[in-house]
Structures are given as structure tokens and as C-alpha cells.
Amino acid sequence: MDMAVLPIRITGEPVLHEPAQPVERIDDRIRRLVEDMYETMSAAPGVGLAAPQVGLPLRLFVFDWTDEDGQRHKGTAINPTLLISPPPLGEPDEDEDSEGCLSVPGERFALTRSTRALLRATNVGGGDYEREAEGWLARIFQHEFDHLDGILYVDRLAHTEQKAATKAIRKRSWGVPGQSWTPGIDHLEG
Ligand code: ZN
């Protein structure tokens, strides 16, 4: 199967800011989409990618992240639910909590996230699974799950970071519909 790198929508595109719809049937179209999403995520490169980011309002995301111990966490989450532990109190750490998003490319802002998450989802083979996550993987799940509800991480930032993000987005003339970038073709400065 030929895989394709898909254009990634940039903040301001309506599909990123609206709740996505459940996947009704895992057919060839969905299997193809998942393959293309892996290809796109790998080319970006990124550790997670949600269907709305490639323009499709579907409740589906992929992730591929290798932890500090070299263990790879890779999977497809179709129609997921996510349970999270209460988020820690206090200010986010500038280094430890610095998060990014392929739909706000080249920018990073610190955000406090819950440290534990339980993902329940269907894989591309149609099987249901459950996955407990801690730390950065829990963060990836929260970030990608938010995409399915039309929420970007920049929407969740605390005041100071929020201001910086709004400024950066305005400076790059984002925040309006119709913008995308394609990994391997468009090179965005970090
Ligand atoms: Zn994102």
C-alpha cells in the first residue's frame, strides 16, 4: 500500500476547533487514513497525530513515542475514552512540561497535565484495548484526545503562557482558516 504524507492543518482551521464524530466502521478508507497518518507523523516528525489535524473530523488518533528506557509506545486509538488523574497544582515547569503541537508548528509552551491516564480504544483491527500511561505518554494521550474535542493545548495554557502563545500565533498570521503545512515539503522555522 502506498502511503502518503498528508497536509497538517494549522490552528485557525475550523476542523481543529470543533468536536469530531465517532468512526462508524473501520473500512479500507479508515485503514488507509491510519497508514497515512503514521507516515505523516513520522515525517513531521511528531509523537502523536489526530484525524482533525489532517482535516478529518473523526475520533481517531495515532501515537508513536519511544521512552527514556528505549521502549516504544505505538498505537492507534479509534473512538477512545480517557480517564485521567487530577492534574497537579501549581505552575508548569518550563522544561519538564514544555509541550508542542504539529498544528502550532515550531512553538512550545509549558502546560500542566495529569500524570496518569487510562486510555480505552479500538485498534485498527477492530479490537478493543486498554492502556495505562504515566508521564509523557499520559501527556500524549491527553493532548491527542483533546484534539478530538476540538481543543488545542494552547487553549489550556495558563495566563502568561497563553499570552505568549496568542502573540506567537498572531505573529505567524495563523488563527485564521485555510492554512496547512506538509512535512518534507514545507519547512517551518522552529
Ligand atoms: Zn496537537
GROMACS .gro file of C-alpha atoms and ligand atoms in nm:
model
  191
    1MET     CA    1   0.000   0.000   0.000
    2ASP     CA    2   0.142   0.337  -0.099
    3MET     CA    3   0.143   0.569   0.192
    4ALA     CA    4   0.112   0.942   0.166
    5VAL     CA    5   0.220   1.235   0.376
    6LEU     CA    6  -0.087   1.449   0.437
    7PRO     CA    7  -0.104   1.826   0.484
    8ILE     CA    8  -0.134   1.917   0.852
    9ARG     CA    9  -0.391   2.182   0.936
   10ILE     CA   10  -0.274   2.485   1.129
   11THR     CA   11  -0.462   2.649   1.417
   12GLY     CA   12  -0.749   2.859   1.288
   13GLU     CA   13  -0.876   2.586   1.058
   14PRO     CA   14  -1.232   2.512   1.179
   15VAL     CA   15  -1.189   2.130   1.185
   16LEU     CA   16  -0.932   2.176   1.465
   17HIS     CA   17  -1.174   2.367   1.683
   18GLU     CA   18  -1.487   2.151   1.659
   19PRO     CA   19  -1.571   1.816   1.822
   20ALA     CA   20  -1.503   1.521   1.592
   21GLN     CA   21  -1.751   1.243   1.510
   22PRO     CA   22  -1.720   0.874   1.604
   23VAL     CA   23  -1.575   0.637   1.346
   24GLU     CA   24  -1.870   0.422   1.244
   25ARG     CA   25  -1.693   0.146   1.058
   26ILE     CA   26  -1.328   0.050   1.026
   27ASP     CA   27  -1.315   0.005   0.650
   28ASP     CA   28  -1.048   0.047   0.381
   29ARG     CA   29  -1.084   0.423   0.393
   30ILE     CA   30  -1.006   0.428   0.767
   31ARG     CA   31  -0.721   0.176   0.733
   32ARG     CA   32  -0.571   0.389   0.456
   33LEU     CA   33  -0.613   0.703   0.666
   34VAL     CA   34  -0.435   0.539   0.961
   35GLU     CA   35  -0.140   0.437   0.740
   36ASP     CA   36  -0.116   0.789   0.600
   37MET     CA   37  -0.134   0.936   0.949
   38TYR     CA   38   0.161   0.721   1.063
   39GLU     CA   39   0.353   0.833   0.756
   40THR     CA   40   0.269   1.197   0.821
   41MET     CA   41   0.351   1.176   1.192
   42SER     CA   42   0.685   1.015   1.118
   43ALA     CA   43   0.773   1.272   0.850
   44ALA     CA   44   0.679   1.569   1.069
   45PRO     CA   45   0.827   1.430   1.299
   46GLY     CA   46   0.582   1.401   1.585
   47VAL     CA   47   0.480   1.159   1.862
   48GLY     CA   48   0.106   1.186   1.806
   49LEU     CA   49  -0.139   1.290   1.538
   50ALA     CA   50  -0.518   1.319   1.545
   51ALA     CA   51  -0.750   1.290   1.244
   52PRO     CA   52  -0.876   1.652   1.269
   53GLN     CA   53  -0.516   1.762   1.217
   54VAL     CA   54  -0.526   1.613   0.868
   55GLY     CA   55  -0.867   1.766   0.803
   56LEU     CA   56  -1.098   1.483   0.901
   57PRO     CA   57  -1.346   1.532   1.187
   58LEU     CA   58  -1.312   1.174   1.314
   59ARG     CA   59  -1.246   1.041   1.664
   60LEU     CA   60  -0.919   0.873   1.591
   61PHE     CA   61  -0.553   0.934   1.672
   62VAL     CA   62  -0.218   0.761   1.632
   63PHE     CA   63   0.087   0.776   1.859
   64ASP     CA   64   0.446   0.660   1.837
   65TRP     CA   65   0.682   0.752   2.115
   66THR     CA   66   0.998   0.590   2.249
   67ASP     CA   67   1.056   0.645   2.620
   68GLU     CA   68   1.379   0.710   2.812
   69ASP     CA   69   1.433   0.334   2.851
   70GLY     CA   70   1.407   0.277   2.477
   71GLN     CA   71   1.063   0.123   2.495
   72ARG     CA   72   0.842   0.210   2.202
   73HIS     CA   73   0.478   0.301   2.255
   74LYS     CA   74   0.294   0.288   1.926
   75GLY     CA   75  -0.075   0.253   1.856
   76THR     CA   76  -0.399   0.363   1.701
   77ALA     CA   77  -0.686   0.485   1.915
   78ILE     CA   78  -1.027   0.476   1.746
   79ASN     CA   79  -1.329   0.616   1.934
   80PRO     CA   80  -1.124   0.644   2.254
   81THR     CA   81  -1.226   0.735   2.605
   82LEU     CA   82  -0.973   0.872   2.851
   83LEU     CA   83  -0.970   0.873   3.229
   84ILE     CA   84  -0.713   1.097   3.394
   85SER     CA   85  -0.583   1.153   3.745
   86PRO     CA   86  -0.641   1.500   3.894
   87PRO     CA   87  -0.391   1.743   3.742
   88PRO     CA   88  -0.114   1.857   3.977
   89LEU     CA   89  -0.145   2.203   4.130
   90GLY     CA   90   0.097   2.483   4.069
   91GLU     CA   91   0.285   2.637   3.782
   92PRO     CA   92   0.408   2.422   3.494
   93ASP     CA   93   0.782   2.365   3.471
   94GLU     CA   94   0.934   2.549   3.174
   95ASP     CA   95   1.144   2.245   3.070
   96GLU     CA   96   0.962   1.941   3.206
   97ASP     CA   97   0.616   2.049   3.092
   98SER     CA   98   0.702   2.209   2.760
   99GLU     CA   99   0.454   2.082   2.501
  100GLY     CA  100   0.423   2.127   2.126
  101CYS     CA  101   0.167   2.054   1.854
  102LEU     CA  102   0.201   1.992   1.481
  103SER     CA  103  -0.094   2.227   1.430
  104VAL     CA  104   0.100   2.506   1.601
  105PRO     CA  105   0.430   2.407   1.441
  106GLY     CA  106   0.763   2.521   1.578
  107GLU     CA  107   0.620   2.659   1.902
  108ARG     CA  108   0.636   2.513   2.252
  109PHE     CA  109   0.464   2.624   2.570
  110ALA     CA  110   0.456   2.480   2.921
  111LEU     CA  111   0.134   2.319   3.036
  112THR     CA  112   0.049   2.121   3.348
  113ARG     CA  113  -0.106   1.783   3.268
  114SER     CA  114  -0.231   1.492   3.470
  115THR     CA  115   0.049   1.246   3.532
  116ARG     CA  116  -0.162   0.933   3.484
  117ALA     CA  117  -0.415   0.835   3.222
  118LEU     CA  118  -0.617   0.530   3.123
  119LEU     CA  119  -0.694   0.502   2.753
  120ARG     CA  120  -0.970   0.275   2.624
  121ALA     CA  121  -0.998   0.250   2.248
  122THR     CA  122  -1.041   0.029   1.945
  123ASN     CA  123  -0.740  -0.059   1.731
  124VAL     CA  124  -0.734  -0.071   1.352
  125GLY     CA  125  -0.804  -0.445   1.360
  126GLY     CA  126  -1.131  -0.375   1.539
  127GLY     CA  127  -1.013  -0.499   1.879
  128ASP     CA  128  -1.082  -0.308   2.198
  129TYR     CA  129  -0.790  -0.241   2.430
  130GLU     CA  130  -0.699  -0.058   2.745
  131ARG     CA  131  -0.371   0.118   2.807
  132GLU     CA  132  -0.242   0.270   3.130
  133ALA     CA  133   0.003   0.554   3.088
  134GLU     CA  134   0.220   0.772   3.306
  135GLY     CA  135   0.431   1.077   3.245
  136TRP     CA  136   0.493   1.177   2.887
  137LEU     CA  137   0.276   0.901   2.738
  138ALA     CA  138  -0.012   1.018   2.959
  139ARG     CA  139   0.052   1.367   2.827
  140ILE     CA  140   0.044   1.246   2.465
  141PHE     CA  141  -0.289   1.074   2.527
  142GLN     CA  142  -0.438   1.388   2.684
  143HIS     CA  143  -0.307   1.608   2.403
  144GLU     CA  144  -0.439   1.382   2.125
  145PHE     CA  145  -0.769   1.313   2.300
  146ASP     CA  146  -0.825   1.690   2.332
  147HIS     CA  147  -0.791   1.720   1.953
  148LEU     CA  148  -1.100   1.501   1.918
  149ASP     CA  149  -1.296   1.751   2.124
  150GLY     CA  150  -1.170   2.047   1.924
  151ILE     CA  151  -0.927   2.157   2.195
  152LEU     CA  152  -0.567   2.255   2.126
  153TYR     CA  153  -0.309   2.259   2.404
  154VAL     CA  154  -0.271   2.634   2.357
  155ASP     CA  155  -0.638   2.665   2.463
  156ARG     CA  156  -0.544   2.520   2.801
  157LEU     CA  157  -0.242   2.737   2.883
  158ALA     CA  158  -0.230   2.943   3.200
  159HIS     CA  159  -0.227   3.321   3.173
  160THR     CA  160   0.138   3.409   3.095
  161GLU     CA  161   0.189   3.120   2.856
  162GLN     CA  162  -0.150   3.192   2.699
  163LYS     CA  163  -0.044   3.546   2.620
  164ALA     CA  164   0.283   3.431   2.466
  165ALA     CA  165   0.102   3.172   2.254
  166THR     CA  166  -0.158   3.420   2.130
  167LYS     CA  167   0.122   3.658   2.036
  168ALA     CA  168   0.320   3.387   1.852
  169ILE     CA  169   0.011   3.273   1.661
  170ARG     CA  170  -0.071   3.628   1.558
  171LYS     CA  171   0.288   3.696   1.458
  172ARG     CA  172   0.284   3.399   1.219
  173SER     CA  173  -0.055   3.510   1.081
  174TRP     CA  174  -0.220   3.188   1.199
  175GLY     CA  175  -0.552   3.163   1.378
  176VAL     CA  176  -0.748   3.201   1.054
  177PRO     CA  177  -0.890   2.926   0.830
  178GLY     CA  178  -0.715   2.777   0.530
  179GLN     CA  179  -0.359   2.717   0.644
  180SER     CA  180  -0.165   2.392   0.644
  181TRP     CA  181   0.188   2.260   0.608
  182THR     CA  182   0.316   1.937   0.459
  183PRO     CA  183   0.612   1.762   0.626
  184GLY     CA  184   0.901   1.714   0.386
  185ILE     CA  185   0.773   1.990   0.161
  186ASP     CA  186   0.720   2.295   0.381
  187HIS     CA  187   1.000   2.378   0.620
  188LEU     CA  188   0.885   2.589   0.910
  189GLU     CA  189   1.136   2.765   1.125
  190GLY     CA  190   1.133   2.648   1.484
  191ZN      ZN  191  -0.154   1.857   1.863
   0.00000   0.00000   0.00000
